[in-house]
mmCIF file of C-alpha atoms in Angstrom:
data_model
loop_
_atom_site.group_PDB
_atom_site.id
_atom_site.type_symbol
_atom_site.label_atom_id
_atom_site.label_comp_id
_atom_site.label_asym_id
_atom_site.label_seq_id
_atom_site.Cartn_x
_atom_site.Cartn_y
_atom_site.Cartn_z
ATOM 1 C CA MET D 1 14.353 -39.982 -42.844
ATOM 2 C CA ALA D 2 16.896 -40.050 -40.148
ATOM 3 C CA VAL D 3 17.607 -38.345 -36.558
ATOM 4 C CA GLN D 4 20.792 -35.571 -36.235
ATOM 5 C CA LEU D 5 21.828 -36.137 -32.928
ATOM 6 C CA SER D 6 25.095 -34.107 -31.948
ATOM 7 C CA GLY D 7 26.958 -34.016 -35.760
ATOM 8 C CA LEU D 8 25.706 -38.268 -35.774
ATOM 9 C CA TRP D 9 22.738 -39.413 -37.813
ATOM 10 C CA LEU D 10 20.732 -41.673 -36.290
ATOM 11 C CA PRO D 11 17.864 -43.985 -38.346
ATOM 12 C CA ASN D 12 14.332 -42.969 -37.193
ATOM 13 C CA SER D 13 13.521 -47.006 -36.891
ATOM 14 C CA GLN D 14 15.978 -47.658 -33.818
ATOM 15 C CA LEU D 15 14.319 -44.581 -31.418
ATOM 16 C CA PRO D 16 11.469 -45.097 -29.109
ATOM 17 C CA GLY D 17 8.359 -43.454 -30.041
ATOM 18 C CA ASN D 18 8.601 -41.735 -27.033
ATOM 19 C CA PHE D 19 12.690 -41.285 -26.731
ATOM 20 C CA LEU D 20 12.997 -37.320 -27.052
ATOM 21 C CA GLN D 21 15.417 -34.716 -26.555
ATOM 22 C CA CYS D 22 15.969 -32.912 -23.214
ATOM 23 C CA PRO D 23 14.866 -29.374 -22.899
ATOM 24 C CA ARG D 24 17.340 -27.128 -21.185
ATOM 25 C CA THR D 25 15.125 -25.971 -17.929
ATOM 26 C CA LYS D 26 12.817 -27.016 -15.321
ATOM 27 C CA PRO D 27 10.242 -25.412 -12.869
ATOM 28 C CA LYS D 28 11.607 -25.153 -9.459
ATOM 29 C CA LEU D 29 11.261 -27.672 -6.902
ATOM 30 C CA SER D 30 11.508 -27.793 -3.519
ATOM 31 C CA SER D 31 12.425 -30.604 -1.483
ATOM 32 C CA THR D 32 8.959 -31.296 0.177
ATOM 33 C CA SER D 33 7.615 -31.775 -3.241
ATOM 34 C CA LEU D 34 8.901 -35.464 -2.309
ATOM 35 C CA THR D 35 6.062 -36.256 -0.336
ATOM 36 C CA ALA D 36 3.715 -35.703 -3.647
ATOM 37 C CA THR D 37 3.096 -39.104 -5.868
ATOM 38 C CA ALA D 38 2.787 -39.427 -9.586
ATOM 39 C CA SER D 39 -0.787 -39.146 -10.896
ATOM 40 C CA LEU D 40 -1.350 -43.175 -11.658
ATOM 41 C CA SER D 41 -4.769 -43.196 -13.348
ATOM 42 C CA SER D 42 -3.822 -40.180 -16.128
ATOM 43 C CA PRO D 43 -2.657 -40.755 -19.269
ATOM 44 C CA PRO D 44 1.344 -40.314 -19.576
ATOM 45 C CA PRO D 45 2.738 -37.169 -20.778
ATOM 46 C CA THR D 46 5.299 -36.536 -22.880
ATOM 47 C CA ILE D 47 8.057 -37.754 -21.585
ATOM 48 C CA GLN D 48 11.259 -35.659 -21.163
ATOM 49 C CA ILE D 49 13.850 -35.890 -18.778
ATOM 50 C CA VAL D 50 16.269 -33.409 -17.544
ATOM 51 C CA GLY D 51 17.069 -30.554 -15.552
ATOM 52 C CA GLY D 52 17.411 -30.199 -12.030
ATOM 53 C CA LYS D 53 19.874 -27.622 -9.998
ATOM 54 C CA THR D 54 23.474 -27.426 -10.900
ATOM 55 C CA PRO D 55 25.219 -29.619 -8.523
ATOM 56 C CA SER D 56 27.148 -27.766 -5.946
ATOM 57 C CA TRP D 57 29.621 -31.141 -6.135
ATOM 58 C CA TYR D 58 31.589 -30.044 -8.466
ATOM 59 C CA GLU D 59 33.537 -27.086 -10.004
ATOM 60 C CA ASN D 60 32.698 -26.152 -13.349
ATOM 61 C CA GLY D 61 31.078 -29.084 -13.850
ATOM 62 C CA ASN D 62 34.117 -31.585 -14.617
ATOM 63 C CA GLY D 63 32.857 -34.423 -12.178
ATOM 64 C CA ASN D 64 35.246 -33.683 -9.830
ATOM 65 C CA PRO D 65 33.820 -33.776 -5.813
ATOM 66 C CA ASN D 66 34.717 -30.501 -3.899
ATOM 67 C CA SER D 67 36.314 -31.188 -0.940
ATOM 68 C CA THR D 68 35.523 -27.961 1.110
ATOM 69 C CA LEU D 69 32.036 -28.911 1.789
ATOM 70 C CA ASP D 70 30.992 -29.946 5.074
ATOM 71 C CA GLY D 71 28.908 -33.143 5.893
ATOM 72 C CA SER D 72 25.530 -30.501 6.161
ATOM 73 C CA GLN D 73 25.927 -29.426 2.378
ATOM 74 C CA ILE D 74 26.398 -32.985 1.119
ATOM 75 C CA GLU D 75 22.900 -33.887 2.624
ATOM 76 C CA SER D 76 21.381 -31.245 1.291
ATOM 77 C CA ASP D 77 22.692 -32.091 -2.256
ATOM 78 C CA TRP D 78 20.915 -35.514 -2.140
ATOM 79 C CA VAL D 79 17.944 -33.422 -0.935
ATOM 80 C CA ASP D 80 18.627 -31.807 -4.524
ATOM 81 C CA LEU D 81 18.835 -35.263 -5.831
ATOM 82 C CA ASP D 82 15.736 -36.307 -4.625
ATOM 83 C CA ALA D 83 13.825 -33.421 -5.911
ATOM 84 C CA ASP D 84 15.070 -33.917 -9.267
ATOM 85 C CA LEU D 85 14.793 -37.201 -9.389
ATOM 86 C CA TYR D 86 11.135 -36.583 -8.270
ATOM 87 C CA TYR D 87 10.796 -34.610 -11.383
ATOM 88 C CA TRP D 88 12.359 -36.428 -13.813
ATOM 89 C CA THR D 89 10.105 -39.227 -13.081
ATOM 90 C CA LYS D 90 6.783 -36.631 -13.210
ATOM 91 C CA ALA D 91 6.526 -37.509 -17.159
ATOM 92 C CA LEU D 92 7.711 -41.358 -17.006
ATOM 93 C CA ARG D 93 4.914 -44.253 -17.608
ATOM 94 C CA PRO D 94 4.243 -45.349 -13.847
ATOM 95 C CA VAL D 95 5.847 -48.031 -12.824
ATOM 96 C CA GLN D 96 4.037 -50.780 -11.776
ATOM 97 C CA TRP D 97 4.489 -54.834 -10.991
ATOM 98 C CA TYR D 98 2.435 -56.781 -9.370
ATOM 99 C CA PRO D 99 2.310 -60.642 -10.385
ATOM 100 C CA GLY D 100 -0.399 -63.005 -9.449
ATOM 101 C CA HIS D 101 1.504 -65.264 -7.295
ATOM 102 C CA ILE D 102 2.219 -62.095 -5.022
ATOM 103 C CA ALA D 103 -1.074 -61.672 -3.758
ATOM 104 C CA LYS D 104 -1.174 -64.784 -2.881
ATOM 105 C CA THR D 105 1.977 -64.732 -0.870
ATOM 106 C CA GLU D 106 0.605 -61.789 0.786
ATOM 107 C CA LYS D 107 -2.185 -63.402 2.235
ATOM 108 C CA GLU D 108 -0.168 -66.461 2.656
ATOM 109 C CA LEU D 109 2.309 -64.308 4.241
ATOM 110 C CA LYS D 110 0.049 -62.840 6.870
ATOM 111 C CA GLU D 111 -1.096 -66.026 8.338
ATOM 112 C CA GLN D 112 2.507 -67.143 9.094
ATOM 113 C CA LEU D 113 3.198 -64.649 10.746
ATOM 114 C CA LYS D 114 1.104 -65.693 13.775
ATOM 115 C CA LEU D 115 3.474 -68.868 13.884
ATOM 116 C CA MET D 116 7.052 -66.507 14.000
ATOM 117 C CA ASP D 117 8.981 -65.352 17.081
ATOM 118 C CA VAL D 118 10.765 -63.271 15.256
ATOM 119 C CA VAL D 119 11.001 -61.798 11.463
ATOM 120 C CA ILE D 120 14.263 -60.802 9.442
ATOM 121 C CA GLU D 121 12.938 -57.833 7.213
ATOM 122 C CA ILE D 122 15.920 -58.170 4.079
ATOM 123 C CA ARG D 123 16.354 -54.603 2.158
ATOM 124 C CA ASP D 124 18.848 -53.323 -0.772
ATOM 125 C CA ALA D 125 21.446 -52.115 1.454
ATOM 126 C CA ARG D 126 21.770 -49.624 -1.932
ATOM 127 C CA ILE D 127 18.486 -48.350 -1.206
ATOM 128 C CA PRO D 128 17.168 -49.431 2.143
ATOM 129 C CA LEU D 129 14.081 -46.884 2.429
ATOM 130 C CA SER D 130 12.806 -47.991 -1.646
ATOM 131 C CA THR D 131 13.131 -51.421 -0.644
ATOM 132 C CA SER D 132 10.905 -50.870 2.555
ATOM 133 C CA HIS D 133 6.830 -51.975 2.233
ATOM 134 C CA PRO D 134 4.615 -49.422 3.293
ATOM 135 C CA GLN D 135 2.870 -51.635 5.223
ATOM 136 C CA MET D 136 5.112 -53.666 7.225
ATOM 137 C CA ASP D 137 5.153 -52.544 10.448
ATOM 138 C CA SER D 138 1.422 -52.808 10.494
ATOM 139 C CA TRP D 139 1.410 -55.814 9.790
ATOM 140 C CA LEU D 140 4.073 -57.138 12.330
ATOM 141 C CA GLY D 141 2.782 -54.882 15.590
ATOM 142 C CA ASN D 142 4.907 -55.508 17.856
ATOM 143 C CA LYS D 143 6.321 -59.143 16.853
ATOM 144 C CA LYS D 144 10.382 -58.807 17.034
ATOM 145 C CA ARG D 145 12.466 -57.747 14.131
ATOM 146 C CA ILE D 146 15.619 -57.432 12.863
ATOM 147 C CA LEU D 147 16.292 -55.478 9.950
ATOM 148 C CA VAL D 148 18.792 -56.925 7.235
ATOM 149 C CA LEU D 149 20.742 -54.481 4.888
ATOM 150 C CA ASN D 150 21.827 -57.357 2.448
ATOM 151 C CA ARG D 151 24.456 -56.375 -0.287
ATOM 152 C CA GLU D 152 26.783 -54.369 1.766
ATOM 153 C CA ASP D 153 29.043 -55.439 -0.257
ATOM 154 C CA MET D 154 27.398 -52.983 -3.165
ATOM 155 C CA ILE D 155 28.195 -49.643 -1.076
ATOM 156 C CA SER D 156 31.031 -47.172 0.089
ATOM 157 C CA THR D 157 31.617 -47.586 3.864
ATOM 158 C CA THR D 158 30.616 -43.850 4.104
ATOM 159 C CA ASP D 159 27.188 -45.061 2.884
ATOM 160 C CA ARG D 160 27.497 -47.973 5.416
ATOM 161 C CA ASN D 161 28.689 -45.816 8.595
ATOM 162 C CA ALA D 162 25.619 -43.395 7.383
ATOM 163 C CA TRP D 163 22.913 -46.466 7.379
ATOM 164 C CA ALA D 164 24.439 -47.605 10.890
ATOM 165 C CA THR D 165 24.355 -44.648 12.685
ATOM 166 C CA TYR D 166 20.583 -43.430 11.232
ATOM 167 C CA PHE D 167 19.354 -47.058 12.690
ATOM 168 C CA ALA D 168 20.793 -47.046 15.888
ATOM 169 C CA ARG D 169 19.535 -43.834 16.518
ATOM 170 C CA GLN D 170 16.008 -45.010 15.606
ATOM 171 C CA GLY D 171 16.915 -48.398 17.827
ATOM 172 C CA THR D 172 16.662 -50.932 15.563
ATOM 173 C CA LYS D 173 18.783 -53.884 14.831
ATOM 174 C CA VAL D 174 20.028 -53.745 11.572
ATOM 175 C CA VAL D 175 22.505 -56.325 10.515
ATOM 176 C CA PHE D 176 24.635 -56.085 6.883
ATOM 177 C CA SER D 177 25.260 -58.852 4.844
ATOM 178 C CA ASN D 178 26.549 -60.032 1.396
ATOM 179 C CA GLY D 179 24.572 -62.626 0.621
ATOM 180 C CA GLN D 180 26.517 -63.954 -2.247
ATOM 181 C CA LEU D 181 29.731 -64.605 0.083
ATOM 182 C CA GLY D 182 27.667 -65.545 3.515
ATOM 183 C CA MET D 183 29.419 -62.220 5.575
ATOM 184 C CA GLY D 184 26.636 -61.432 8.416
ATOM 185 C CA THR D 185 24.893 -64.894 8.114
ATOM 186 C CA MET D 186 25.840 -66.152 11.548
ATOM 187 C CA LYS D 187 25.527 -63.250 12.918
ATOM 188 C CA LEU D 188 22.364 -62.831 12.025
ATOM 189 C CA GLY D 189 21.067 -66.642 13.519
ATOM 190 C CA ARG D 190 22.883 -66.040 16.478
ATOM 191 C CA LEU D 191 21.204 -62.654 16.764
ATOM 192 C CA ALA D 192 17.677 -64.208 15.926
ATOM 193 C CA LYS D 193 17.771 -66.845 18.317
ATOM 194 C CA VAL D 194 19.020 -64.441 21.057
ATOM 195 C CA LEU D 195 15.600 -62.293 20.314
ATOM 196 C CA ALA D 196 13.356 -64.936 20.162
ATOM 197 C CA ALA D 197 14.958 -66.774 23.432
ATOM 198 C CA ASP D 198 12.176 -65.855 25.713
ATOM 199 C CA VAL D 199 10.088 -68.808 23.613
ATOM 200 C CA ASN D 200 11.072 -71.552 25.243
ATOM 201 C CA VAL D 201 11.510 -70.061 28.607
ATOM 202 C CA LYS D 202 7.910 -69.447 28.302
ATOM 203 C CA ARG D 203 7.374 -72.802 27.145
ATOM 204 C CA ARG D 204 8.709 -74.719 30.007
ATOM 205 C CA ALA D 205 7.030 -72.498 32.859
ATOM 206 C CA LYS D 206 4.178 -74.298 31.229
ATOM 207 C CA GLY D 207 5.229 -77.826 31.357
ATOM 208 C CA LEU D 208 5.783 -78.060 27.953
ATOM 209 C CA LEU D 209 8.899 -78.651 25.462
ATOM 210 C CA SER D 210 11.580 -76.615 23.546
ATOM 211 C CA ARG D 211 10.599 -75.944 20.056
ATOM 212 C CA PRO D 212 12.934 -74.638 17.720
ATOM 213 C CA VAL D 213 12.597 -70.483 16.827
ATOM 214 C CA ARG D 214 10.735 -70.125 14.187
ATOM 215 C CA ALA D 215 12.407 -66.677 11.920
ATOM 216 C CA GLY D 216 10.442 -65.479 8.669
ATOM 217 C CA ILE D 217 11.986 -64.032 6.275
ATOM 218 C CA VAL D 218 10.595 -61.161 4.521
ATOM 219 C CA GLY D 219 11.005 -58.368 1.570
ATOM 220 C CA TYR D 220 10.980 -56.947 -1.562
ATOM 221 C CA PRO D 221 11.202 -59.348 -4.493
ATOM 222 C CA ASN D 222 15.382 -59.465 -5.260
ATOM 223 C CA VAL D 223 16.847 -58.305 -2.166
ATOM 224 C CA GLY D 224 18.814 -61.749 -1.360
ATOM 225 C CA LYS D 225 16.434 -63.516 0.737
ATOM 226 C CA SER D 226 16.945 -66.932 -0.690
ATOM 227 C CA SER D 227 20.790 -66.384 -1.451
ATOM 228 C CA LEU D 228 20.926 -64.941 2.228
ATOM 229 C CA ILE D 229 19.272 -68.564 3.824
ATOM 230 C CA ASN D 230 21.389 -70.711 1.338
ATOM 231 C CA ARG D 231 24.516 -69.527 2.541
ATOM 232 C CA LEU D 232 23.017 -69.366 6.642
ATOM 233 C CA LEU D 233 22.580 -73.285 5.985
ATOM 234 C CA LYS D 234 25.634 -73.659 3.238
ATOM 235 C CA ARG D 235 23.412 -75.592 1.233
ATOM 236 C CA ARG D 236 21.053 -75.008 -1.475
ATOM 237 C CA MET D 237 17.870 -74.959 -0.049
ATOM 238 C CA CYS D 238 15.880 -72.421 -1.798
ATOM 239 C CA PRO D 239 15.902 -71.525 -5.279
ATOM 240 C CA ALA D 240 17.910 -68.649 -5.963
ATOM 241 C CA ALA D 241 18.712 -66.350 -9.042
ATOM 242 C CA PRO D 242 19.634 -62.815 -9.860
ATOM 243 C CA ARG D 243 16.345 -61.656 -10.722
ATOM 244 C CA PRO D 244 13.177 -60.795 -9.345
ATOM 245 C CA GLY D 245 10.000 -63.143 -9.076
ATOM 246 C CA VAL D 246 12.150 -66.479 -8.551
ATOM 247 C CA THR D 247 10.873 -67.978 -5.177
ATOM 248 C CA ARG D 248 7.433 -67.817 -5.332
ATOM 249 C CA VAL D 249 6.040 -70.331 -2.456
ATOM 250 C CA LEU D 250 6.768 -70.279 1.228
ATOM 251 C CA LYS D 251 9.041 -72.750 2.449
ATOM 252 C CA TRP D 252 9.740 -73.700 6.311
ATOM 253 C CA VAL D 253 13.855 -74.804 6.189
ATOM 254 C CA ARG D 254 15.689 -75.986 9.489
ATOM 255 C CA PHE D 255 18.830 -74.474 10.299
ATOM 256 C CA GLY D 256 20.304 -76.943 12.957
ATOM 257 C CA SER D 257 17.978 -77.984 15.557
ATOM 258 C CA ASP D 258 16.950 -74.671 17.336
ATOM 259 C CA LEU D 259 16.269 -72.035 14.141
ATOM 260 C CA GLU D 260 13.595 -72.318 11.696
ATOM 261 C CA LEU D 261 13.486 -70.465 8.937
ATOM 262 C CA LEU D 262 10.836 -69.202 6.800
ATOM 263 C CA ASP D 263 12.141 -68.645 3.058
ATOM 264 C CA SER D 264 9.489 -66.013 1.156
ATOM 265 C CA PRO D 265 8.682 -64.669 -2.443
ATOM 266 C CA GLY D 266 9.088 -61.043 -2.617
ATOM 267 C CA ILE D 267 6.266 -58.883 -1.607
ATOM 268 C CA ILE D 268 5.679 -55.411 -3.024
ATOM 269 C CA PRO D 269 3.304 -52.871 -2.533
ATOM 270 C CA MET D 270 0.140 -53.321 -5.414
ATOM 271 C CA ARG D 271 0.322 -49.730 -6.383
ATOM 272 C CA ILE D 272 3.541 -48.039 -5.714
ATOM 273 C CA SER D 273 2.690 -44.458 -5.563
ATOM 274 C CA ASP D 274 5.959 -43.183 -4.560
ATOM 275 C CA GLN D 275 7.603 -43.314 -8.573
ATOM 276 C CA THR D 276 11.211 -41.995 -7.545
ATOM 277 C CA ALA D 277 11.250 -44.704 -5.208
ATOM 278 C CA ALA D 278 9.894 -47.493 -8.288
ATOM 279 C CA ILE D 279 12.559 -46.033 -10.711
ATOM 280 C CA LYS D 280 15.605 -46.908 -8.162
ATOM 281 C CA LEU D 281 13.948 -50.165 -7.840
ATOM 282 C CA ALA D 282 14.121 -50.822 -11.476
ATOM 283 C CA ILE D 283 17.894 -49.247 -11.618
ATOM 284 C CA CYS D 284 18.909 -52.008 -8.689
ATOM 285 C CA ASP D 285 16.953 -54.735 -10.575
ATOM 286 C CA ASP D 286 14.447 -55.489 -7.427
ATOM 287 C CA ILE D 287 11.369 -55.154 -10.056
ATOM 288 C CA GLY D 288 10.345 -57.216 -12.972
ATOM 289 C CA GLU D 289 12.417 -55.483 -16.489
ATOM 290 C CA ARG D 290 8.661 -55.621 -18.167
ATOM 291 C CA SER D 291 7.303 -53.176 -15.730
ATOM 292 C CA TYR D 292 9.964 -50.429 -17.291
ATOM 293 C CA ASP D 293 10.947 -48.934 -19.993
ATOM 294 C CA VAL D 294 14.730 -49.698 -19.849
ATOM 295 C CA ALA D 295 15.811 -46.720 -21.936
ATOM 296 C CA ASP D 296 14.089 -44.169 -19.769
ATOM 297 C CA VAL D 297 15.383 -45.506 -16.481
ATOM 298 C CA ALA D 298 19.193 -45.818 -18.098
ATOM 299 C CA ALA D 299 18.737 -42.558 -18.971
ATOM 300 C CA ILE D 300 17.717 -41.016 -15.517
ATOM 301 C CA LEU D 301 20.569 -43.376 -13.784
ATOM 302 C CA VAL D 302 23.265 -41.159 -16.386
ATOM 303 C CA GLN D 303 21.984 -38.192 -14.963
ATOM 304 C CA MET D 304 21.583 -39.244 -10.905
ATOM 305 C CA LEU D 305 25.326 -40.770 -11.389
ATOM 306 C CA THR D 306 26.657 -37.872 -12.993
ATOM 307 C CA ARG D 307 25.498 -35.772 -9.707
ATOM 308 C CA ILE D 308 27.102 -38.365 -7.457
ATOM 309 C CA PRO D 309 30.261 -37.213 -6.507
ATOM 310 C CA SER D 310 32.724 -40.705 -6.669
ATOM 311 C CA VAL D 311 31.212 -40.760 -9.705
ATOM 312 C CA GLY D 312 30.743 -37.624 -12.113
ATOM 313 C CA ILE D 313 30.984 -37.011 -15.226
ATOM 314 C CA LYS D 314 34.417 -38.132 -16.127
ATOM 315 C CA ALA D 315 33.451 -41.143 -15.162
ATOM 316 C CA LEU D 316 30.726 -42.208 -17.658
ATOM 317 C CA GLN D 317 33.497 -40.262 -20.355
ATOM 318 C CA SER D 318 35.922 -42.556 -19.354
ATOM 319 C CA ARG D 319 34.273 -45.692 -19.518
ATOM 320 C CA TYR D 320 32.490 -45.479 -22.617
ATOM 321 C CA LYS D 321 35.024 -43.214 -24.636
ATOM 322 C CA ILE D 322 32.268 -40.708 -25.222
ATOM 323 C CA ASP D 323 31.219 -37.120 -24.148
ATOM 324 C CA VAL D 324 28.412 -36.451 -21.633
ATOM 325 C CA ASP D 325 26.829 -33.314 -23.015
ATOM 326 C CA GLY D 326 26.048 -31.498 -20.409
ATOM 327 C CA GLN D 327 23.711 -33.974 -18.008
ATOM 328 C CA CYS D 328 20.960 -35.028 -20.374
ATOM 329 C CA GLY D 329 20.575 -38.860 -20.100
ATOM 330 C CA LYS D 330 18.580 -39.297 -23.006
ATOM 331 C CA ILE D 331 21.844 -38.024 -25.621
ATOM 332 C CA PHE D 332 24.040 -40.248 -23.849
ATOM 333 C CA VAL D 333 21.729 -43.625 -24.280
ATOM 334 C CA GLN D 334 21.533 -42.311 -27.310
ATOM 335 C CA LYS D 335 25.936 -41.638 -27.873
ATOM 336 C CA LEU D 336 26.098 -44.773 -26.928
ATOM 337 C CA ALA D 337 23.820 -46.449 -28.974
ATOM 338 C CA ILE D 338 25.194 -44.964 -31.672
ATOM 339 C CA HIS D 339 28.858 -45.450 -30.603
ATOM 340 C CA LEU D 340 28.812 -49.165 -29.403
ATOM 341 C CA PHE D 341 25.355 -50.755 -30.611
ATOM 342 C CA ASN D 342 24.651 -49.507 -34.294
ATOM 343 C CA GLY D 343 21.768 -47.344 -32.750
ATOM 344 C CA ASP D 344 20.409 -49.485 -30.926
ATOM 345 C CA ILE D 345 18.787 -47.510 -27.783
ATOM 346 C CA HIS D 346 17.716 -50.512 -25.778
ATOM 347 C CA GLN D 347 21.171 -52.557 -25.841
ATOM 348 C CA ALA D 348 22.651 -49.626 -25.135
ATOM 349 C CA ALA D 349 20.314 -48.613 -22.385
ATOM 350 C CA PHE D 350 20.911 -52.427 -20.362
ATOM 351 C CA ARG D 351 24.592 -51.849 -20.730
ATOM 352 C CA ILE D 352 24.462 -49.062 -18.185
ATOM 353 C CA LEU D 353 22.135 -50.637 -15.954
ATOM 354 C CA SER D 354 24.418 -54.062 -16.033
ATOM 355 C CA ASP D 355 26.827 -51.513 -15.493
ATOM 356 C CA PHE D 356 25.938 -50.162 -12.424
ATOM 357 C CA ARG D 357 24.395 -53.297 -10.877
ATOM 358 C CA LYS D 358 27.829 -55.072 -11.595
ATOM 359 C CA GLY D 359 30.138 -51.979 -9.732
ATOM 360 C CA LYS D 360 31.580 -50.735 -13.045
ATOM 361 C CA PHE D 361 31.060 -47.535 -11.370
ATOM 362 C CA GLY D 362 32.292 -48.254 -8.092
ATOM 363 C CA TRP D 363 29.648 -49.583 -5.071
ATOM 364 C CA ILE D 364 27.686 -46.690 -4.228
ATOM 365 C CA ALA D 365 24.892 -46.210 -2.658
ATOM 366 C CA LEU D 366 21.357 -44.413 -4.392
ATOM 367 C CA GLU D 367 19.903 -43.510 -1.066
ATOM 368 C CA ARG D 368 21.156 -41.817 1.877
ATOM 369 C CA PRO D 369 19.752 -41.666 5.697
ATOM 370 C CA PRO D 370 16.564 -38.497 6.208
ATOM 371 C CA MET D 371 18.218 -35.537 7.804
#
């Protein structure tokens, strides 16, 4: 038996059991619903992804941005996109990933925090809010902190400026960096020393010898903590790879004679209640692949890209040489599977995610600062 898909036929054996056609409509959802969280105890319902408001970014659905829109309209469209994303994720199996080493790391990290003069928190510049640990503020208390938005090369100048303005208004010291090329690393090292300069002033006042400033590097998995340290030290001192969970132990390394850095494994909440954030983590490869269904995540990414002005429907059609039926991500993934991968849904989904992570659609952020 086979399944008909827009004039094409796909063997049932190639379709995951939960990979369904998209519904035509969805109930209304206000942006205030974004604060709600998906239930983690109830069994997952049937998966259906699609819906949302017709994006006002596009004229006649052709994927071109409307140049007459002002800033407030664009920000409103981002709120609408987040509301749609909340709706799409409601039907999915909750994304949860908490390897055993993270619990141990969290306990050890809390102890090491007592020794730190300054904490450097690394986030993914594409999703600065989703890579913010909900307990970080309570752990750090009044300890001096530097926020680093890594992978600045993966977002546009407009996105960078928007986040810089947002954090400046909050009084947060922020550094944009590219851990792969080393951009921003020297500035980060200097800032850490400046913030912790009073440590040795107090030690000398007590008749004690000066010591190196101790800076702890913390953040979610795969946001570039170890790569940043290696670039700062100009040698490979910490294991690094483009996947979550590579660093598994805490490690102090010396930078010159006046700065010590603590490299730590990625820390993530035991339970991720905000599933819109969890999906973004999956899209950006900041969470273990075993925690999510690749086909579901790719389908949601397609639907997000069709609503983002710098990408749109035409970019997807141009790259993969297939039509985009409305804005249904699942149908698009199915078509791509037939077109390029002999019906293999997993390979098609992985290609879309990989293309996004490599910047094949352009460098874009998946989040904008709150209004």
